[in-house]
Amino acid sequence: MTKDDVVVVEVARVLLDAAGQDDLAAQVRAERRAFDALAEAYFHDPERSLAGTDSGGGYLRFGIPGIEELLTPIFLAAAAEVVGYLTRRGVDVTRRIVRGTLPAPAETPELTREQWTHVREVLVTALMKHAKMSRRRAETIAAAVVGDGLTGE
């Protein structure tokens, strides 16, 4: 894993932890236990880990009843895009995000409303594309992860 991959993994872990509310709590608890193995599998073959249920190996799965889709590979893909986006804009917030301050209001990284909106939309798009979620469901999860106040919505 490269240094950038390590940052992506750390950001994805924060996203997963933030998603561990309401009806996702059991799934997030299960994925936390398998997070390192799922991240390793993702970096070994990102396309396969995001392939969905079509032929060719399918979605990464593990044997917990009721879990058909994993959030971890999706959050890794979203985190990679978010880290790239912030880096291209010269935003030095990665370490603060990694320390778990997303979306803690007291120490939220100093991103503009536009940047937070972009981060949230990256997550919505990743959930819709890779988990085949409806836009409404993806927006609900993104709101739980990023928060409404940060984007001004």
CSV table of N, CA and C in Angstrom, one decimal, residues 9-143:
chain,number,residue,atom,x,y,z
A,9,VAL,N,-7.5,4.7,3.2
A,9,VAL,CA,-8.0,3.8,4.2
A,9,VAL,C,-8.5,4.5,5.5
A,10,GLU,N,-7.7,5.4,6.0
A,10,GLU,CA,-8.0,6.1,7.2
A,10,GLU,C,-9.3,6.9,7.0
A,11,VAL,N,-9.4,7.6,5.9
A,11,VAL,CA,-10.6,8.4,5.6
A,11,VAL,C,-11.8,7.5,5.4
A,12,ALA,N,-11.7,6.4,4.7
A,12,ALA,CA,-12.8,5.4,4.6
A,12,ALA,C,-13.2,4.8,5.9
A,13,ARG,N,-12.3,4.6,6.8
A,13,ARG,CA,-12.7,4.1,8.1
A,13,ARG,C,-13.5,5.1,8.9
A,14,VAL,N,-13.1,6.4,8.8
A,14,VAL,CA,-13.9,7.5,9.4
A,14,VAL,C,-15.3,7.5,8.8
A,15,LEU,N,-15.4,7.4,7.5
A,15,LEU,CA,-16.7,7.4,6.8
A,15,LEU,C,-17.6,6.2,7.3
A,16,LEU,N,-17.0,5.0,7.4
A,16,LEU,CA,-17.7,3.9,7.9
A,16,LEU,C,-18.2,4.1,9.3
A,17,ASP,N,-17.3,4.6,10.2
A,17,ASP,CA,-17.7,4.8,11.5
A,17,ASP,C,-18.9,5.8,11.6
A,18,ALA,N,-18.8,6.9,10.8
A,18,ALA,CA,-19.9,7.9,10.8
A,18,ALA,C,-21.2,7.3,10.3
A,19,ALA,N,-21.1,6.3,9.5
A,19,ALA,CA,-22.4,5.6,8.9
A,19,ALA,C,-23.0,4.7,9.9
A,20,GLY,N,-22.4,4.4,11.0
A,20,GLY,CA,-22.9,3.4,11.9
A,20,GLY,C,-24.0,3.8,12.8
A,21,GLN,N,-25.0,4.3,12.2
A,21,GLN,CA,-26.2,4.8,12.9
A,21,GLN,C,-27.5,4.0,12.4
A,22,ASP,N,-28.5,4.0,13.2
A,22,ASP,CA,-29.8,3.6,12.8
A,22,ASP,C,-29.7,2.2,12.2
A,23,ASP,N,-30.3,2.0,11.0
A,23,ASP,CA,-30.4,0.7,10.5
A,23,ASP,C,-29.1,0.1,9.9
A,24,LEU,N,-28.1,0.9,9.9
A,24,LEU,CA,-26.8,0.5,9.4
A,24,LEU,C,-25.9,0.0,10.5
A,25,ALA,N,-26.3,0.2,11.7
A,25,ALA,CA,-25.4,0.0,12.9
A,25,ALA,C,-24.9,-1.5,12.9
A,26,ALA,N,-25.7,-2.5,12.7
A,26,ALA,CA,-25.2,-3.9,12.7
A,26,ALA,C,-24.3,-4.1,11.6
A,27,GLN,N,-24.6,-3.6,10.4
A,27,GLN,CA,-23.7,-3.8,9.3
A,27,GLN,C,-22.3,-3.2,9.5
A,28,VAL,N,-22.3,-2.0,10.0
A,28,VAL,CA,-21.1,-1.3,10.2
A,28,VAL,C,-20.3,-2.0,11.3
A,29,ARG,N,-20.9,-2.5,12.4
A,29,ARG,CA,-20.2,-3.2,13.4
A,29,ARG,C,-19.5,-4.4,12.8
A,30,ALA,N,-20.2,-5.1,11.9
A,30,ALA,CA,-19.7,-6.3,11.3
A,30,ALA,C,-18.5,-6.0,10.3
A,31,GLU,N,-18.7,-4.9,9.6
A,31,GLU,CA,-17.6,-4.5,8.6
A,31,GLU,C,-16.4,-3.9,9.4
A,32,ARG,N,-16.6,-3.3,10.5
A,32,ARG,CA,-15.4,-2.9,11.3
A,32,ARG,C,-14.5,-4.0,11.6
A,33,ARG,N,-15.1,-5.2,12.0
A,33,ARG,CA,-14.2,-6.3,12.3
A,33,ARG,C,-13.5,-6.8,11.1
A,34,ALA,N,-14.0,-6.7,9.9
A,34,ALA,CA,-13.4,-7.2,8.7
A,34,ALA,C,-12.7,-6.1,7.9
A,35,PHE,N,-12.7,-4.9,8.4
A,35,PHE,CA,-12.2,-3.7,7.6
A,35,PHE,C,-10.9,-3.9,7.0
A,36,ASP,N,-9.9,-4.3,7.8
A,36,ASP,CA,-8.5,-4.4,7.2
A,36,ASP,C,-8.5,-5.4,6.1
A,37,ALA,N,-9.2,-6.6,6.2
A,37,ALA,CA,-9.2,-7.6,5.2
A,37,ALA,C,-9.9,-7.0,3.9
A,38,LEU,N,-11.0,-6.3,4.2
A,38,LEU,CA,-11.7,-5.7,3.0
A,38,LEU,C,-10.9,-4.7,2.3
A,39,ALA,N,-10.2,-3.9,3.1
A,39,ALA,CA,-9.3,-2.8,2.5
A,39,ALA,C,-8.2,-3.5,1.7
A,40,GLU,N,-7.6,-4.5,2.2
A,40,GLU,CA,-6.6,-5.2,1.5
A,40,GLU,C,-7.1,-5.8,0.2
A,41,ALA,N,-8.3,-6.4,0.2
A,41,ALA,CA,-8.9,-6.9,-1.0
A,41,ALA,C,-9.2,-5.8,-2.0
A,42,TYR,N,-9.7,-4.7,-1.5
A,42,TYR,CA,-10.0,-3.6,-2.3
A,42,TYR,C,-8.8,-3.1,-3.1
A,43,PHE,N,-7.7,-2.9,-2.4
A,43,PHE,CA,-6.5,-2.4,-3.1
A,43,PHE,C,-5.8,-3.5,-4.0
A,44,HIS,N,-6.1,-4.7,-3.7
A,44,HIS,CA,-5.6,-5.8,-4.5
A,44,HIS,C,-6.3,-5.8,-5.9
A,45,ASP,N,-7.6,-5.6,-5.8
A,45,ASP,CA,-8.4,-5.6,-7.1
A,45,ASP,C,-9.7,-4.7,-6.9
A,46,PRO,N,-9.5,-3.4,-7.0
A,46,PRO,CA,-10.6,-2.5,-6.8
A,46,PRO,C,-11.8,-2.8,-7.7
A,47,GLU,N,-11.6,-3.1,-8.9
A,47,GLU,CA,-12.7,-3.4,-9.8
A,47,GLU,C,-13.5,-4.5,-9.4
A,48,ARG,N,-12.9,-5.6,-8.9
A,48,ARG,CA,-13.6,-6.8,-8.5
A,48,ARG,C,-14.4,-6.5,-7.2
A,49,SER,N,-13.8,-5.7,-6.3
A,49,SER,CA,-14.5,-5.4,-5.1
A,49,SER,C,-15.7,-4.5,-5.3
A,50,LEU,N,-15.7,-3.8,-6.4
A,50,LEU,CA,-16.9,-2.9,-6.7
A,50,LEU,C,-17.8,-3.5,-7.8
A,51,ALA,N,-17.5,-4.7,-8.2
A,51,ALA,CA,-18.2,-5.3,-9.4
A,51,ALA,C,-19.7,-5.5,-9.2
A,52,GLY,N,-20.2,-5.5,-8.1
A,52,GLY,CA,-21.6,-5.8,-7.9
A,52,GLY,C,-21.9,-7.3,-8.0
A,53,THR,N,-23.1,-7.6,-8.4
A,53,THR,CA,-23.6,-9.0,-8.4
A,53,THR,C,-23.5,-9.6,-9.7
A,54,ASP,N,-22.9,-8.9,-10.7
A,54,ASP,CA,-22.8,-9.5,-12.0
A,54,ASP,C,-21.7,-10.7,-12.0
A,55,SER,N,-21.6,-11.3,-13.1
A,55,SER,CA,-20.6,-12.4,-13.2
A,55,SER,C,-19.2,-11.9,-13.1
A,56,GLY,N,-18.2,-12.7,-12.8
A,56,GLY,CA,-16.9,-12.3,-12.7
A,56,GLY,C,-16.4,-12.2,-11.3
A,57,GLY,N,-17.0,-12.9,-10.4
A,57,GLY,CA,-16.5,-12.9,-9.0
A,57,GLY,C,-17.5,-12.2,-8.1
A,58,GLY,N,-18.1,-11.2,-8.6
A,58,GLY,CA,-19.2,-10.5,-7.8
A,58,GLY,C,-18.6,-9.7,-6.7
A,59,TYR,N,-19.5,-9.1,-6.0
A,59,TYR,CA,-19.2,-8.2,-4.9
A,59,TYR,C,-18.5,-9.0,-3.8
A,60,LEU,N,-17.5,-8.3,-3.2
A,60,LEU,CA,-16.8,-8.9,-2.0
A,60,LEU,C,-17.9,-9.2,-1.0
A,61,ARG,N,-17.9,-10.4,-0.5
A,61,ARG,CA,-18.9,-10.8,0.5
A,61,ARG,C,-18.3,-11.5,1.7
A,62,PHE,N,-18.9,-11.5,2.8
A,62,PHE,CA,-18.4,-12.4,3.8
A,62,PHE,C,-19.7,-12.9,4.6
A,63,GLY,N,-19.5,-14.0,5.3
A,63,GLY,CA,-20.6,-14.8,5.8
A,63,GLY,C,-21.4,-14.3,7.0
A,64,ILE,N,-21.9,-13.1,6.9
A,64,ILE,CA,-22.8,-12.6,8.0
A,64,ILE,C,-24.2,-12.6,7.4
A,65,PRO,N,-25.1,-13.3,8.0
A,65,PRO,CA,-26.5,-13.3,7.5
A,65,PRO,C,-27.1,-11.9,7.3
A,66,GLY,N,-27.7,-11.7,6.2
A,66,GLY,CA,-28.4,-10.5,6.0
A,66,GLY,C,-27.6,-9.4,5.3
A,67,ILE,N,-26.3,-9.6,5.2
A,67,ILE,CA,-25.4,-8.6,4.6
A,67,ILE,C,-25.1,-9.0,3.2
A,68,GLU,N,-25.7,-8.3,2.3
A,68,GLU,CA,-25.5,-8.6,0.9
A,68,GLU,C,-24.5,-7.6,0.2
A,69,GLU,N,-24.5,-6.4,0.7
A,69,GLU,CA,-23.6,-5.4,0.1
A,69,GLU,C,-22.7,-4.8,1.2
A,70,LEU,N,-21.5,-4.6,0.9
A,70,LEU,CA,-20.6,-4.0,1.8
A,70,LEU,C,-20.4,-2.5,1.5
A,71,LEU,N,-20.3,-1.8,2.6
A,71,LEU,CA,-20.1,-0.4,2.4
A,71,LEU,C,-18.6,-0.1,2.3
A,72,THR,N,-17.8,-0.9,2.9
A,72,THR,CA,-16.3,-0.6,3.0
A,72,THR,C,-15.7,-0.4,1.6
A,73,PRO,N,-15.9,-1.2,0.6
A,73,PRO,CA,-15.3,-1.0,-0.7
A,73,PRO,C,-15.8,0.3,-1.3
A,74,ILE,N,-17.1,0.6,-1.1
A,74,ILE,CA,-17.7,1.8,-1.6
A,74,ILE,C,-17.1,3.1,-1.0
A,75,PHE,N,-16.9,3.0,0.3
A,75,PHE,CA,-16.3,4.1,1.1
A,75,PHE,C,-14.8,4.3,0.7
A,76,LEU,N,-14.1,3.2,0.4
A,76,LEU,CA,-12.8,3.3,-0.1
A,76,LEU,C,-12.7,4.0,-1.4
A,77,ALA,N,-13.6,3.6,-2.3
A,77,ALA,CA,-13.6,4.3,-3.6
A,77,ALA,C,-14.0,5.8,-3.5
A,78,ALA,N,-14.9,6.1,-2.6
A,78,ALA,CA,-15.3,7.5,-2.4
A,78,ALA,C,-14.2,8.2,-1.7
A,79,ALA,N,-13.5,7.6,-0.7
A,79,ALA,CA,-12.4,8.3,0.0
A,79,ALA,C,-11.3,8.6,-1.0
A,80,ALA,N,-11.0,7.7,-1.9
A,80,ALA,CA,-9.9,7.9,-2.9
A,80,ALA,C,-10.3,9.2,-3.7
A,81,GLU,N,-11.5,9.3,-4.1
A,81,GLU,CA,-11.9,10.5,-4.9
A,81,GLU,C,-11.9,11.8,-4.0
A,82,VAL,N,-12.3,11.7,-2.8
A,82,VAL,CA,-12.3,12.8,-1.9
A,82,VAL,C,-10.9,13.3,-1.6
A,83,VAL,N,-10.0,12.4,-1.3
A,83,VAL,CA,-8.6,12.7,-1.0
A,83,VAL,C,-8.0,13.4,-2.2
A,84,GLY,N,-8.2,12.8,-3.4
A,84,GLY,CA,-7.7,13.4,-4.6
A,84,GLY,C,-8.3,14.8,-4.8
A,85,TYR,N,-9.6,15.0,-4.6
A,85,TYR,CA,-10.2,16.3,-4.7
A,85,TYR,C,-9.6,17.3,-3.8
A,86,LEU,N,-9.5,17.0,-2.5
A,86,LEU,CA,-8.9,17.9,-1.6
A,86,LEU,C,-7.5,18.2,-1.9
A,87,THR,N,-6.7,17.2,-2.3
A,87,THR,CA,-5.3,17.4,-2.6
A,87,THR,C,-5.1,18.3,-3.8
A,88,ARG,N,-5.9,18.2,-4.8
A,88,ARG,CA,-5.9,19.0,-6.0
A,88,ARG,C,-6.2,20.5,-5.6
A,89,ARG,N,-6.9,20.7,-4.6
A,89,ARG,CA,-7.3,22.1,-4.2
A,89,ARG,C,-6.4,22.6,-3.1
A,90,GLY,N,-5.4,21.8,-2.7
A,90,GLY,CA,-4.4,22.2,-1.8
A,90,GLY,C,-4.9,22.3,-0.4
A,91,VAL,N,-6.0,21.6,-0.1
A,91,VAL,CA,-6.6,21.6,1.3
A,91,VAL,C,-5.8,20.7,2.2
A,92,ASP,N,-5.3,21.2,3.2
A,92,ASP,CA,-4.5,20.4,4.2
A,92,ASP,C,-5.4,20.0,5.4
A,93,VAL,N,-6.3,19.1,5.1
A,93,VAL,CA,-7.2,18.7,6.2
A,93,VAL,C,-7.2,17.2,6.4
A,94,THR,N,-6.5,16.5,5.6
A,94,THR,CA,-6.6,15.0,5.6
A,94,THR,C,-6.3,14.5,7.0
A,95,ARG,N,-5.3,15.0,7.7
A,95,ARG,CA,-4.9,14.5,9.0
A,95,ARG,C,-6.1,14.8,10.0
A,96,ARG,N,-6.7,15.9,9.9
A,96,ARG,CA,-7.8,16.2,10.8
A,96,ARG,C,-9.0,15.3,10.5
A,97,ILE,N,-9.2,15.0,9.3
A,97,ILE,CA,-10.3,14.1,8.9
A,97,ILE,C,-10.0,12.7,9.5
A,98,VAL,N,-8.8,12.3,9.3
A,98,VAL,CA,-8.3,11.0,9.7
A,98,VAL,C,-8.4,10.8,11.3
A,99,ARG,N,-8.2,11.9,12.0
A,99,ARG,CA,-8.3,11.8,13.4
A,99,ARG,C,-9.7,11.6,13.9
A,100,GLY,N,-10.7,11.5,13.0
A,100,GLY,CA,-12.0,11.3,13.4
A,100,GLY,C,-12.9,12.5,13.6
A,101,THR,N,-12.5,13.7,13.0
A,101,THR,CA,-13.2,14.9,13.3
A,101,THR,C,-14.3,15.1,12.3
A,102,LEU,N,-14.5,14.2,11.4
A,102,LEU,CA,-15.6,14.3,10.4
A,102,LEU,C,-16.8,13.5,11.0
A,103,PRO,N,-17.9,14.1,11.2
A,103,PRO,CA,-18.3,15.5,11.1
A,103,PRO,C,-18.4,16.2,12.4
A,104,ALA,N,-17.6,15.9,13.4
A,104,ALA,CA,-17.7,16.6,14.7
A,104,ALA,C,-17.7,18.1,14.5
A,105,PRO,N,-18.7,18.8,14.9
A,105,PRO,CA,-18.8,20.2,14.7
A,105,PRO,C,-17.7,21.0,15.3
A,106,ALA,N,-17.2,20.6,16.5
A,106,ALA,CA,-16.2,21.4,17.2
A,106,ALA,C,-14.9,21.5,16.4
A,107,GLU,N,-14.5,20.4,15.7
A,107,GLU,CA,-13.2,20.4,15.0
A,107,GLU,C,-13.4,20.0,13.5
A,108,THR,N,-14.4,20.5,12.9
A,108,THR,CA,-14.6,20.1,11.5
A,108,THR,C,-13.6,20.7,10.6
A,109,PRO,N,-13.0,19.9,9.7
A,109,PRO,CA,-12.0,20.5,8.8
A,109,PRO,C,-12.6,21.7,8.1
A,110,GLU,N,-11.7,22.7,7.9
A,110,GLU,CA,-12.1,24.0,7.3
A,110,GLU,C,-12.3,23.9,5.8
A,111,LEU,N,-13.3,23.3,5.4
A,111,LEU,CA,-13.7,23.2,4.0
A,111,LEU,C,-14.8,24.2,3.7
A,112,THR,N,-14.9,24.7,2.5
A,112,THR,CA,-16.0,25.6,2.1
A,112,THR,C,-17.2,24.8,2.0
A,113,ARG,N,-18.3,25.5,2.0
A,113,ARG,CA,-19.6,24.8,1.8
A,113,ARG,C,-19.6,24.0,0.5
A,114,GLU,N,-19.1,24.6,-0.5
A,114,GLU,CA,-19.0,24.0,-1.8
A,114,GLU,C,-18.2,22.7,-1.8
A,115,GLN,N,-17.1,22.7,-1.0
A,115,GLN,CA,-16.2,21.5,-0.9
A,115,GLN,C,-17.0,20.4,-0.2
A,116,TRP,N,-17.7,20.8,0.9
A,116,TRP,CA,-18.4,19.8,1.7
A,116,TRP,C,-19.5,19.2,0.8
A,117,THR,N,-20.2,20.1,0.0
A,117,THR,CA,-21.2,19.6,-0.9
A,117,THR,C,-20.6,18.6,-1.9
A,118,HIS,N,-19.5,18.9,-2.4
A,118,HIS,CA,-18.8,18.0,-3.3
A,118,HIS,C,-18.5,16.6,-2.6
A,119,VAL,N,-17.9,16.7,-1.4
A,119,VAL,CA,-17.6,15.5,-0.7
A,119,VAL,C,-18.9,14.6,-0.5
A,120,ARG,N,-20.0,15.3,-0.1
A,120,ARG,CA,-21.2,14.6,0.1
A,120,ARG,C,-21.7,14.0,-1.2
A,121,GLU,N,-21.6,14.7,-2.3
A,121,GLU,CA,-22.1,14.2,-3.6
A,121,GLU,C,-21.2,13.0,-4.1
A,122,VAL,N,-19.9,13.1,-3.9
A,122,VAL,CA,-19.1,11.9,-4.2
A,122,VAL,C,-19.6,10.7,-3.5
A,123,LEU,N,-19.9,10.8,-2.2
A,123,LEU,CA,-20.4,9.7,-1.5
A,123,LEU,C,-21.8,9.2,-2.0
A,124,VAL,N,-22.7,10.1,-2.3
A,124,VAL,CA,-24.0,9.7,-2.9
A,124,VAL,C,-23.8,9.0,-4.2
A,125,THR,N,-22.9,9.5,-5.1
A,125,THR,CA,-22.7,8.9,-6.4
A,125,THR,C,-22.1,7.5,-6.2
A,126,ALA,N,-21.1,7.4,-5.3
A,126,ALA,CA,-20.5,6.1,-5.1
A,126,ALA,C,-21.5,5.1,-4.6
A,127,LEU,N,-22.4,5.5,-3.7
A,127,LEU,CA,-23.4,4.5,-3.2
A,127,LEU,C,-24.4,4.1,-4.2
A,128,MET,N,-24.8,5.1,-5.1
A,128,MET,CA,-25.8,4.8,-6.1
A,128,MET,C,-25.1,3.9,-7.2
A,129,LYS,N,-23.9,4.2,-7.5
A,129,LYS,CA,-23.2,3.4,-8.6
A,129,LYS,C,-22.8,2.0,-8.2
A,130,HIS,N,-22.2,1.9,-7.0
A,130,HIS,CA,-21.6,0.6,-6.6
A,130,HIS,C,-22.6,-0.2,-5.8
A,131,ALA,N,-23.4,0.4,-5.0
A,131,ALA,CA,-24.4,-0.4,-4.2
A,131,ALA,C,-25.8,-0.4,-4.8
A,132,LYS,N,-25.9,0.3,-6.0
A,132,LYS,CA,-27.2,0.3,-6.7
A,132,LYS,C,-28.3,0.8,-5.8
A,133,MET,N,-28.0,1.8,-4.9
A,133,MET,CA,-29.0,2.4,-4.0
A,133,MET,C,-29.8,3.4,-4.7
A,134,SER,N,-31.0,3.7,-4.3
A,134,SER,CA,-31.7,4.8,-4.8
A,134,SER,C,-31.1,6.1,-4.4
A,135,ARG,N,-31.3,7.1,-5.1
A,135,ARG,CA,-30.7,8.4,-4.7
A,135,ARG,C,-31.1,8.8,-3.3
A,136,ARG,N,-32.4,8.6,-3.0
A,136,ARG,CA,-32.9,9.0,-1.7
A,136,ARG,C,-32.1,8.2,-0.5
A,137,ARG,N,-32.0,6.9,-0.7
A,137,ARG,CA,-31.2,6.1,0.3
A,137,ARG,C,-29.8,6.6,0.4
A,138,ALA,N,-29.1,6.8,-0.8
A,138,ALA,CA,-27.8,7.2,-0.8
A,138,ALA,C,-27.6,8.6,-0.1
A,139,GLU,N,-28.6,9.5,-0.4
A,139,GLU,CA,-28.5,10.8,0.3
A,139,GLU,C,-28.7,10.7,1.8
A,140,THR,N,-29.5,9.8,2.2
A,140,THR,CA,-29.7,9.6,3.7
A,140,THR,C,-28.4,9.2,4.3
A,141,ILE,N,-27.8,8.2,3.7
A,141,ILE,CA,-26.5,7.7,4.3
A,141,ILE,C,-25.4,8.9,4.2
A,142,ALA,N,-25.4,9.6,3.1
A,142,ALA,CA,-24.4,10.7,3.0
A,142,ALA,C,-24.7,11.7,4.0
A,143,ALA,N,-25.9,12.0,4.3
A,143,ALA,CA,-26.3,13.0,5.3
A,143,ALA,C,-25.8,12.5,6.7
